[in-house]
Amino acid sequence: MKFSYEKTSSLPEAMALYAEKGGRHPVLAGGTDLIVQWRSGARKVTGFVDIGSVDELHGIKDCGDGIEIGALSTHADIMANKLISKYFPALADACRSIGAVQIRNRGTIGGNIMNGSPAADCPPVIMVLGAELLAQNILGERWIHIDNLFTGYRTTSFTKDELLTKIKIPKLASGEIVKFYKVGTRKAQSISKAVMCVRAKIVHGGIEDIAIAIGSVAPTVIRAKGTEALLRGHVITSALIDQAILSLEDEVQPIDDVRSTAEYRKFVCGSLIGKFLKEV
Amino acid sequence: MKNNMKIKISIEINGKDFEIEALPETRLVDLLRNDLKLTGTKEGCGEGECGACTVILNGAAVNSCIILCGQLKTGDRLITIEGLSDGDKLSAIQDAFVKNGGVQCGICTPGMIMVAYALLEKNGSPTRFEIAEAIAGNLCRCTGYTKIIDSIECASAAMNGGKR
């Protein structure tokens, strides 16, 4: 059976082509993960719907209350973008941690999200930022909150004919801090052992609010709600930091795999929340 | 674009216009090496991890082993290692690699040089850290990287007329 390669620069046509195959032919954007999965045999693929030329999926713009990022924005685009460096530098940090120059010039934020890897670097950031994702099909569109996106390992709540077209991130309130951390085997070309993003509002040394999102420690990216609750409303003291470290180590339930052990991952998560609390 | 049929696109490679005809799922590295006999671009891993296959596409360093011909479009501009030298005359970057011990077996070298080229186009005076960051996607099994960084630093100095 011949490989099917379909390409269009029209978004409606792309949605029609994707729906026609019942979602069985994945959309191809940058291809930095998908092409590797296909060529290695890790994923059985009999065709692609190449959406890389759909111009309206590019672009990053300020829409007043938030920033809208086109799903085809590459990691390099995001790193270079002035709106991102002004409003969400942590997202640029996440993109900078991905792969290497050659990967970042091709890989897209849409792909990083929809590929669905629990180790993906952008999801923890957009999760603490409360992002919304625009799912479009030939019948219409709907916004899905990031909290409702991942339903299981490499599974999203998108239907078989929906494409991710935009990511909208609400601007932060004043006084909020967002920090991104990634621990991998080395600083480039590494899938994380643990990847974390923390967002907090600190007022006079007290944690008015906090959100902690972590990847690579569960089948999907998760929020550490137990540890958040422990911290919320409290002044940062070294006793609280110690409690938070123990709480987070206990709260995450990672597995042993080729990249790391559960024990090390728990340790890293504890270390990172400790680092965040000591440095704010 | 229909299934099973070759696609035709007009792209520029090393400053010359080419009419490419290939199946859309053909990898760019295979088009370059097998169809166009531009064998300067090497394949090390086929997974986008080692950087040996690096070429410049529309000004950006990319891994040609994970780009499919179908992803190219008319008007795209490609630069391969062959595009850097002028007959027997080496470019400043190539010359710097030769003079600074940046080449041993040579298999990583074209990829390293293409990344260096892309870097120096954007940043004429990179720091050693910026050079290391730029080549983080390129593996070398021979040199230990130090002389590669020296070579790129030397090239940037030469291209700035000897000034840093």
Short mmCIF file of N, CA, C and O in Angstrom, two decimals, chain A residues 1-98:
data_model
loop_
_atom_site.label_atom_id
_atom_site.label_comp_id
_atom_site.label_asym_id
_atom_site.label_seq_id
_atom_site.Cartn_x
_atom_site.Cartn_y
_atom_site.Cartn_z
N MET A 1 0.85 -1.20 0.00
CA MET A 1 0.00 0.00 0.00
C MET A 1 0.89 1.24 0.00
O MET A 1 1.75 1.39 0.84
N LYS A 2 0.67 2.09 -0.98
CA LYS A 2 1.54 3.26 -1.14
C LYS A 2 1.31 4.27 -0.01
O LYS A 2 0.20 4.44 0.47
N PHE A 3 2.41 4.96 0.32
CA PHE A 3 2.32 5.98 1.35
C PHE A 3 1.53 7.17 0.82
O PHE A 3 1.74 7.62 -0.29
N SER A 4 0.62 7.68 1.65
CA SER A 4 -0.23 8.79 1.22
C SER A 4 0.32 10.09 1.77
O SER A 4 0.51 10.23 2.98
N TYR A 5 0.60 11.05 0.91
CA TYR A 5 1.12 12.34 1.38
C TYR A 5 0.25 13.44 0.80
O TYR A 5 0.26 13.67 -0.40
N GLU A 6 -0.49 14.06 1.66
CA GLU A 6 -1.39 15.12 1.20
C GLU A 6 -0.96 16.44 1.83
O GLU A 6 -0.61 16.48 3.00
N LYS A 7 -1.02 17.50 1.02
CA LYS A 7 -0.55 18.78 1.52
C LYS A 7 -1.45 19.88 0.99
O LYS A 7 -1.92 19.83 -0.14
N THR A 8 -1.70 20.87 1.83
CA THR A 8 -2.50 22.01 1.41
C THR A 8 -2.07 23.23 2.20
O THR A 8 -1.55 23.09 3.31
N SER A 9 -2.30 24.42 1.61
CA SER A 9 -2.04 25.63 2.39
C SER A 9 -3.35 26.24 2.89
O SER A 9 -3.36 27.32 3.46
N SER A 10 -4.45 25.52 2.66
CA SER A 10 -5.77 26.01 3.08
C SER A 10 -6.20 25.29 4.35
O SER A 10 -6.23 24.05 4.39
N LEU A 11 -6.56 26.04 5.37
CA LEU A 11 -6.98 25.43 6.63
C LEU A 11 -8.27 24.60 6.47
O LEU A 11 -8.31 23.46 6.94
N PRO A 12 -9.30 25.11 5.80
CA PRO A 12 -10.50 24.27 5.60
C PRO A 12 -10.18 22.97 4.87
O PRO A 12 -10.71 21.91 5.23
N GLU A 13 -9.29 23.04 3.86
CA GLU A 13 -8.96 21.83 3.13
C GLU A 13 -8.18 20.86 4.04
O GLU A 13 -8.38 19.65 4.00
N ALA A 14 -7.29 21.42 4.85
CA ALA A 14 -6.53 20.58 5.78
C ALA A 14 -7.46 19.84 6.73
O ALA A 14 -7.30 18.64 6.99
N MET A 15 -8.46 20.55 7.24
CA MET A 15 -9.42 19.93 8.16
C MET A 15 -10.21 18.84 7.44
O MET A 15 -10.48 17.78 8.00
N ALA A 16 -10.58 19.11 6.18
CA ALA A 16 -11.35 18.13 5.40
C ALA A 16 -10.51 16.88 5.14
O ALA A 16 -10.98 15.75 5.30
N LEU A 17 -9.24 17.08 4.76
CA LEU A 17 -8.35 15.94 4.48
C LEU A 17 -8.14 15.10 5.73
O LEU A 17 -8.13 13.87 5.68
N TYR A 18 -7.93 15.79 6.86
CA TYR A 18 -7.68 15.09 8.12
C TYR A 18 -8.91 14.28 8.53
O TYR A 18 -8.80 13.11 8.91
N ALA A 19 -10.10 14.90 8.38
CA ALA A 19 -11.36 14.24 8.76
C ALA A 19 -11.65 13.05 7.84
O ALA A 19 -12.14 12.01 8.29
N GLU A 20 -11.31 13.21 6.58
CA GLU A 20 -11.55 12.15 5.58
C GLU A 20 -10.91 10.83 6.00
O GLU A 20 -11.42 9.76 5.73
N LYS A 21 -9.73 10.94 6.62
CA LYS A 21 -9.01 9.75 7.04
C LYS A 21 -9.35 9.35 8.48
O LYS A 21 -8.70 8.49 9.05
N GLY A 22 -10.34 10.02 9.06
CA GLY A 22 -10.72 9.71 10.43
C GLY A 22 -9.60 9.92 11.41
O GLY A 22 -9.51 9.26 12.44
N GLY A 23 -8.71 10.87 11.05
CA GLY A 23 -7.59 11.14 11.93
C GLY A 23 -6.49 10.10 11.88
O GLY A 23 -5.52 10.16 12.63
N ARG A 24 -6.63 9.10 10.98
CA ARG A 24 -5.64 8.01 10.94
C ARG A 24 -4.32 8.46 10.29
O ARG A 24 -3.27 7.89 10.55
N HIS A 25 -4.41 9.45 9.41
CA HIS A 25 -3.18 10.01 8.86
C HIS A 25 -2.87 11.25 9.67
O HIS A 25 -3.56 12.26 9.58
N PRO A 26 -1.85 11.19 10.52
CA PRO A 26 -1.59 12.32 11.40
C PRO A 26 -1.23 13.58 10.63
O PRO A 26 -0.72 13.51 9.51
N VAL A 27 -1.49 14.74 11.27
CA VAL A 27 -1.04 15.98 10.66
C VAL A 27 0.46 16.10 10.87
O VAL A 27 0.99 15.73 11.91
N LEU A 28 1.13 16.61 9.84
CA LEU A 28 2.57 16.80 9.86
C LEU A 28 2.84 18.29 9.92
O LEU A 28 2.41 19.04 9.05
N ALA A 29 3.51 18.71 10.96
CA ALA A 29 3.90 20.11 11.09
C ALA A 29 5.42 20.16 10.88
O ALA A 29 5.89 20.05 9.77
N GLY A 30 6.20 20.29 11.95
CA GLY A 30 7.66 20.28 11.80
C GLY A 30 8.18 18.89 11.52
O GLY A 30 9.15 18.71 10.79
N GLY A 31 7.56 17.90 12.14
CA GLY A 31 7.95 16.51 11.89
C GLY A 31 9.11 16.00 12.73
O GLY A 31 9.53 14.86 12.57
N THR A 32 9.60 16.81 13.67
CA THR A 32 10.81 16.40 14.40
C THR A 32 10.57 15.19 15.30
O THR A 32 11.51 14.47 15.63
N ASP A 33 9.34 14.97 15.72
CA ASP A 33 9.01 13.75 16.47
C ASP A 33 8.35 12.74 15.55
O ASP A 33 8.71 11.57 15.50
N LEU A 34 7.35 13.22 14.78
CA LEU A 34 6.51 12.33 13.98
C LEU A 34 7.31 11.56 12.94
O LEU A 34 7.14 10.34 12.77
N ILE A 35 8.22 12.24 12.24
CA ILE A 35 8.99 11.56 11.20
C ILE A 35 9.89 10.50 11.82
O ILE A 35 10.07 9.41 11.27
N VAL A 36 10.45 10.80 12.98
CA VAL A 36 11.30 9.83 13.66
C VAL A 36 10.48 8.62 14.10
O VAL A 36 10.90 7.47 13.91
N GLN A 37 9.29 8.86 14.66
CA GLN A 37 8.41 7.76 15.08
C GLN A 37 8.06 6.87 13.88
O GLN A 37 8.03 5.65 13.98
N TRP A 38 7.75 7.51 12.76
CA TRP A 38 7.35 6.77 11.56
C TRP A 38 8.50 5.95 11.03
O TRP A 38 8.39 4.75 10.80
N ARG A 39 9.67 6.58 10.87
CA ARG A 39 10.81 5.90 10.26
C ARG A 39 11.34 4.77 11.13
O ARG A 39 11.86 3.78 10.63
N SER A 40 11.20 4.92 12.45
CA SER A 40 11.72 3.89 13.34
C SER A 40 10.75 2.72 13.48
O SER A 40 11.10 1.69 14.02
N GLY A 41 9.53 2.92 12.98
CA GLY A 41 8.51 1.89 13.14
C GLY A 41 7.78 1.96 14.45
O GLY A 41 6.88 1.16 14.72
N ALA A 42 8.14 2.93 15.30
CA ALA A 42 7.48 3.05 16.60
C ALA A 42 6.00 3.38 16.44
O ALA A 42 5.18 3.04 17.27
N ARG A 43 5.70 4.06 15.34
CA ARG A 43 4.30 4.40 15.07
C ARG A 43 3.98 3.97 13.64
O ARG A 43 4.69 4.33 12.71
N LYS A 44 2.90 3.18 13.51
CA LYS A 44 2.50 2.75 12.16
C LYS A 44 1.79 3.91 11.47
O LYS A 44 0.76 4.38 11.95
N VAL A 45 2.36 4.37 10.38
CA VAL A 45 1.79 5.52 9.68
C VAL A 45 1.69 5.15 8.21
O VAL A 45 2.67 4.70 7.61
N THR A 46 0.50 5.34 7.62
CA THR A 46 0.35 5.06 6.20
C THR A 46 0.19 6.34 5.38
O THR A 46 0.06 6.29 4.17
N GLY A 47 0.23 7.48 6.06
CA GLY A 47 0.16 8.73 5.33
C GLY A 47 0.20 9.92 6.27
O GLY A 47 0.01 9.79 7.48
N PHE A 48 0.48 11.08 5.69
CA PHE A 48 0.49 12.34 6.44
C PHE A 48 -0.44 13.34 5.78
O PHE A 48 -0.63 13.32 4.56
N VAL A 49 -0.97 14.24 6.61
CA VAL A 49 -1.63 15.45 6.08
C VAL A 49 -0.71 16.59 6.48
O VAL A 49 -0.63 16.96 7.65
N ASP A 50 0.04 17.11 5.52
CA ASP A 50 1.06 18.12 5.78
C ASP A 50 0.40 19.49 5.91
O ASP A 50 -0.14 20.02 4.95
N ILE A 51 0.41 20.04 7.10
CA ILE A 51 -0.21 21.35 7.34
C ILE A 51 0.83 22.45 7.47
O ILE A 51 0.50 23.59 7.83
N GLY A 52 2.08 22.11 7.18
CA GLY A 52 3.18 23.05 7.39
C GLY A 52 3.07 24.35 6.62
O GLY A 52 3.68 25.35 6.99
N SER A 53 2.30 24.37 5.54
CA SER A 53 2.18 25.58 4.72
C SER A 53 0.92 26.37 5.01
O SER A 53 0.62 27.33 4.31
N VAL A 54 0.16 25.99 6.03
CA VAL A 54 -1.08 26.72 6.33
C VAL A 54 -0.69 27.99 7.07
O VAL A 54 -0.46 27.99 8.28
N ASP A 55 -0.61 29.09 6.33
CA ASP A 55 -0.06 30.35 6.86
C ASP A 55 -0.79 30.86 8.09
O ASP A 55 -0.17 31.44 8.98
N GLU A 56 -2.13 30.68 8.15
CA GLU A 56 -2.85 31.28 9.27
C GLU A 56 -2.56 30.58 10.61
O GLU A 56 -2.99 31.05 11.65
N LEU A 57 -1.80 29.48 10.57
CA LEU A 57 -1.42 28.81 11.82
C LEU A 57 -0.10 29.35 12.36
O LEU A 57 0.38 28.88 13.39
N HIS A 58 0.48 30.33 11.65
CA HIS A 58 1.68 30.98 12.14
C HIS A 58 1.30 32.29 12.84
O HIS A 58 0.15 32.70 12.78
N GLY A 59 2.25 32.89 13.48
CA GLY A 59 2.01 34.22 14.04
C GLY A 59 1.74 34.22 15.52
O GLY A 59 1.11 33.31 16.05
N ILE A 60 2.24 35.25 16.17
CA ILE A 60 2.04 35.43 17.62
C ILE A 60 1.53 36.85 17.78
O ILE A 60 2.19 37.80 17.35
N LYS A 61 0.34 36.98 18.38
CA LYS A 61 -0.19 38.34 18.50
C LYS A 61 -0.80 38.64 19.85
O LYS A 61 -1.26 37.77 20.58
N ASP A 62 -0.77 39.92 20.15
CA ASP A 62 -1.31 40.44 21.40
C ASP A 62 -2.78 40.73 21.18
O ASP A 62 -3.14 41.51 20.33
N CYS A 63 -3.64 40.01 21.94
CA CYS A 63 -5.06 40.33 21.79
C CYS A 63 -5.63 41.00 23.03
O CYS A 63 -6.76 40.78 23.41
N GLY A 64 -4.80 41.81 23.68
CA GLY A 64 -5.30 42.61 24.80
C GLY A 64 -5.18 41.87 26.12
O GLY A 64 -4.26 42.11 26.89
N ASP A 65 -6.12 40.94 26.36
CA ASP A 65 -6.08 40.24 27.64
C ASP A 65 -5.16 39.02 27.60
O ASP A 65 -4.91 38.40 28.64
N GLY A 66 -4.68 38.69 26.41
CA GLY A 66 -3.80 37.51 26.31
C GLY A 66 -2.98 37.56 25.04
O GLY A 66 -3.09 38.48 24.23
N ILE A 67 -2.11 36.57 24.91
CA ILE A 67 -1.29 36.41 23.71
C ILE A 67 -1.76 35.17 22.98
O ILE A 67 -1.94 34.11 23.60
N GLU A 68 -1.96 35.29 21.66
CA GLU A 68 -2.37 34.15 20.85
C GLU A 68 -1.18 33.65 20.06
O GLU A 68 -0.55 34.43 19.34
N ILE A 69 -0.90 32.36 20.19
CA ILE A 69 0.25 31.77 19.50
C ILE A 69 -0.27 30.77 18.47
O ILE A 69 -1.02 29.85 18.81
N GLY A 70 0.09 30.96 17.21
CA GLY A 70 -0.30 30.01 16.18
C GLY A 70 0.35 28.66 16.43
O GLY A 70 1.51 28.61 16.83
N ALA A 71 -0.40 27.59 16.19
CA ALA A 71 0.10 26.25 16.52
C ALA A 71 1.36 25.88 15.75
O ALA A 71 2.16 25.07 16.22
N LEU A 72 1.57 26.50 14.58
CA LEU A 72 2.77 26.19 13.80
C LEU A 72 3.97 27.06 14.19
O LEU A 72 5.02 26.98 13.54
N SER A 73 3.85 27.88 15.24
CA SER A 73 5.01 28.64 15.70
C SER A 73 6.09 27.67 16.13
O SER A 73 5.84 26.78 16.94
N THR A 74 7.30 27.85 15.56
CA THR A 74 8.39 26.95 15.95
C THR A 74 8.95 27.39 17.30
O THR A 74 8.72 28.51 17.76
N HIS A 75 9.73 26.49 17.90
CA HIS A 75 10.37 26.84 19.17
C HIS A 75 11.30 28.02 18.96
O HIS A 75 11.42 28.90 19.81
N ALA A 76 11.97 28.07 17.80
CA ALA A 76 12.84 29.20 17.48
C ALA A 76 12.03 30.49 17.36
O ALA A 76 12.45 31.54 17.85
N ASP A 77 10.87 30.43 16.72
CA ASP A 77 9.99 31.61 16.60
C ASP A 77 9.65 32.14 17.99
O ASP A 77 9.67 33.34 18.24
N ILE A 78 9.28 31.22 18.88
CA ILE A 78 8.84 31.62 20.22
C ILE A 78 10.00 32.24 21.00
O ILE A 78 9.84 33.25 21.69
N MET A 79 11.19 31.64 20.88
CA MET A 79 12.35 32.18 21.59
C MET A 79 12.68 33.59 21.12
O MET A 79 13.14 34.42 21.89
N ALA A 80 12.46 33.88 19.83
CA ALA A 80 12.85 35.16 19.26
C ALA A 80 11.77 36.23 19.40
O ALA A 80 12.00 37.39 19.11
N ASN A 81 10.60 35.83 19.86
CA ASN A 81 9.45 36.74 19.82
C ASN A 81 9.42 37.71 21.00
O ASN A 81 9.54 37.31 22.16
N LYS A 82 9.22 39.01 20.68
CA LYS A 82 9.28 40.04 21.72
C LYS A 82 8.09 39.98 22.68
O LYS A 82 8.23 40.30 23.86
N LEU A 83 6.92 39.58 22.17
CA LEU A 83 5.76 39.46 23.06
C LEU A 83 5.99 38.35 24.08
O LEU A 83 5.66 38.48 25.26
N ILE A 84 6.57 37.24 23.62
CA ILE A 84 6.83 36.12 24.53
C ILE A 84 7.87 36.52 25.57
O ILE A 84 7.71 36.26 26.76
N SER A 85 8.95 37.19 25.13
CA SER A 85 9.99 37.53 26.11
C SER A 85 9.47 38.57 27.10
O SER A 85 9.92 38.62 28.24
N LYS A 86 8.48 39.37 26.67
CA LYS A 86 7.92 40.36 27.60
C LYS A 86 6.93 39.72 28.57
O LYS A 86 7.00 39.95 29.77
N TYR A 87 6.03 38.92 28.05
CA TYR A 87 4.93 38.43 28.89
C TYR A 87 5.16 37.04 29.47
O TYR A 87 4.71 36.77 30.58
N PHE A 88 5.82 36.13 28.73
CA PHE A 88 5.99 34.75 29.20
C PHE A 88 7.40 34.25 28.93
O PHE A 88 7.58 33.28 28.16
N PRO A 89 8.43 34.86 29.53
CA PRO A 89 9.79 34.38 29.25
C PRO A 89 10.00 32.92 29.62
O PRO A 89 10.85 32.25 29.03
N ALA A 90 9.19 32.39 30.55
CA ALA A 90 9.34 30.97 30.90
C ALA A 90 9.03 30.07 29.71
O ALA A 90 9.60 28.98 29.59
N LEU A 91 8.13 30.52 28.83
CA LEU A 91 7.82 29.70 27.64
C LEU A 91 9.02 29.69 26.69
O LEU A 91 9.34 28.68 26.09
N ALA A 92 9.70 30.84 26.58
CA ALA A 92 10.92 30.89 25.77
C ALA A 92 11.99 29.99 26.39
O ALA A 92 12.72 29.30 25.67
N ASP A 93 12.07 29.97 27.73
CA ASP A 93 13.03 29.08 28.41
C ASP A 93 12.73 27.63 28.08
O ASP A 93 13.63 26.83 27.84
N ALA A 94 11.44 27.27 28.10
CA ALA A 94 11.06 25.89 27.79
C ALA A 94 11.47 25.54 26.36
O ALA A 94 12.06 24.49 26.11
N CYS A 95 11.18 26.44 25.43
CA CYS A 95 11.53 26.17 24.03
C CYS A 95 13.04 26.06 23.86
O CYS A 95 13.53 25.21 23.11
N ARG A 96 13.78 26.89 24.58
CA ARG A 96 15.25 26.87 24.49
C ARG A 96 15.81 25.54 24.99
O ARG A 96 16.89 25.12 24.59
N SER A 97 15.06 24.85 25.86
CA SER A 97 15.54 23.60 26.42
C SER A 97 15.29 22.41 25.51
O SER A 97 15.73 21.30 25.79
N ILE A 98 14.57 22.65 24.42
CA ILE A 98 14.19 21.54 23.54
C ILE A 98 15.27 21.25 22.51
O ILE A 98 15.73 22.15 21.80
#
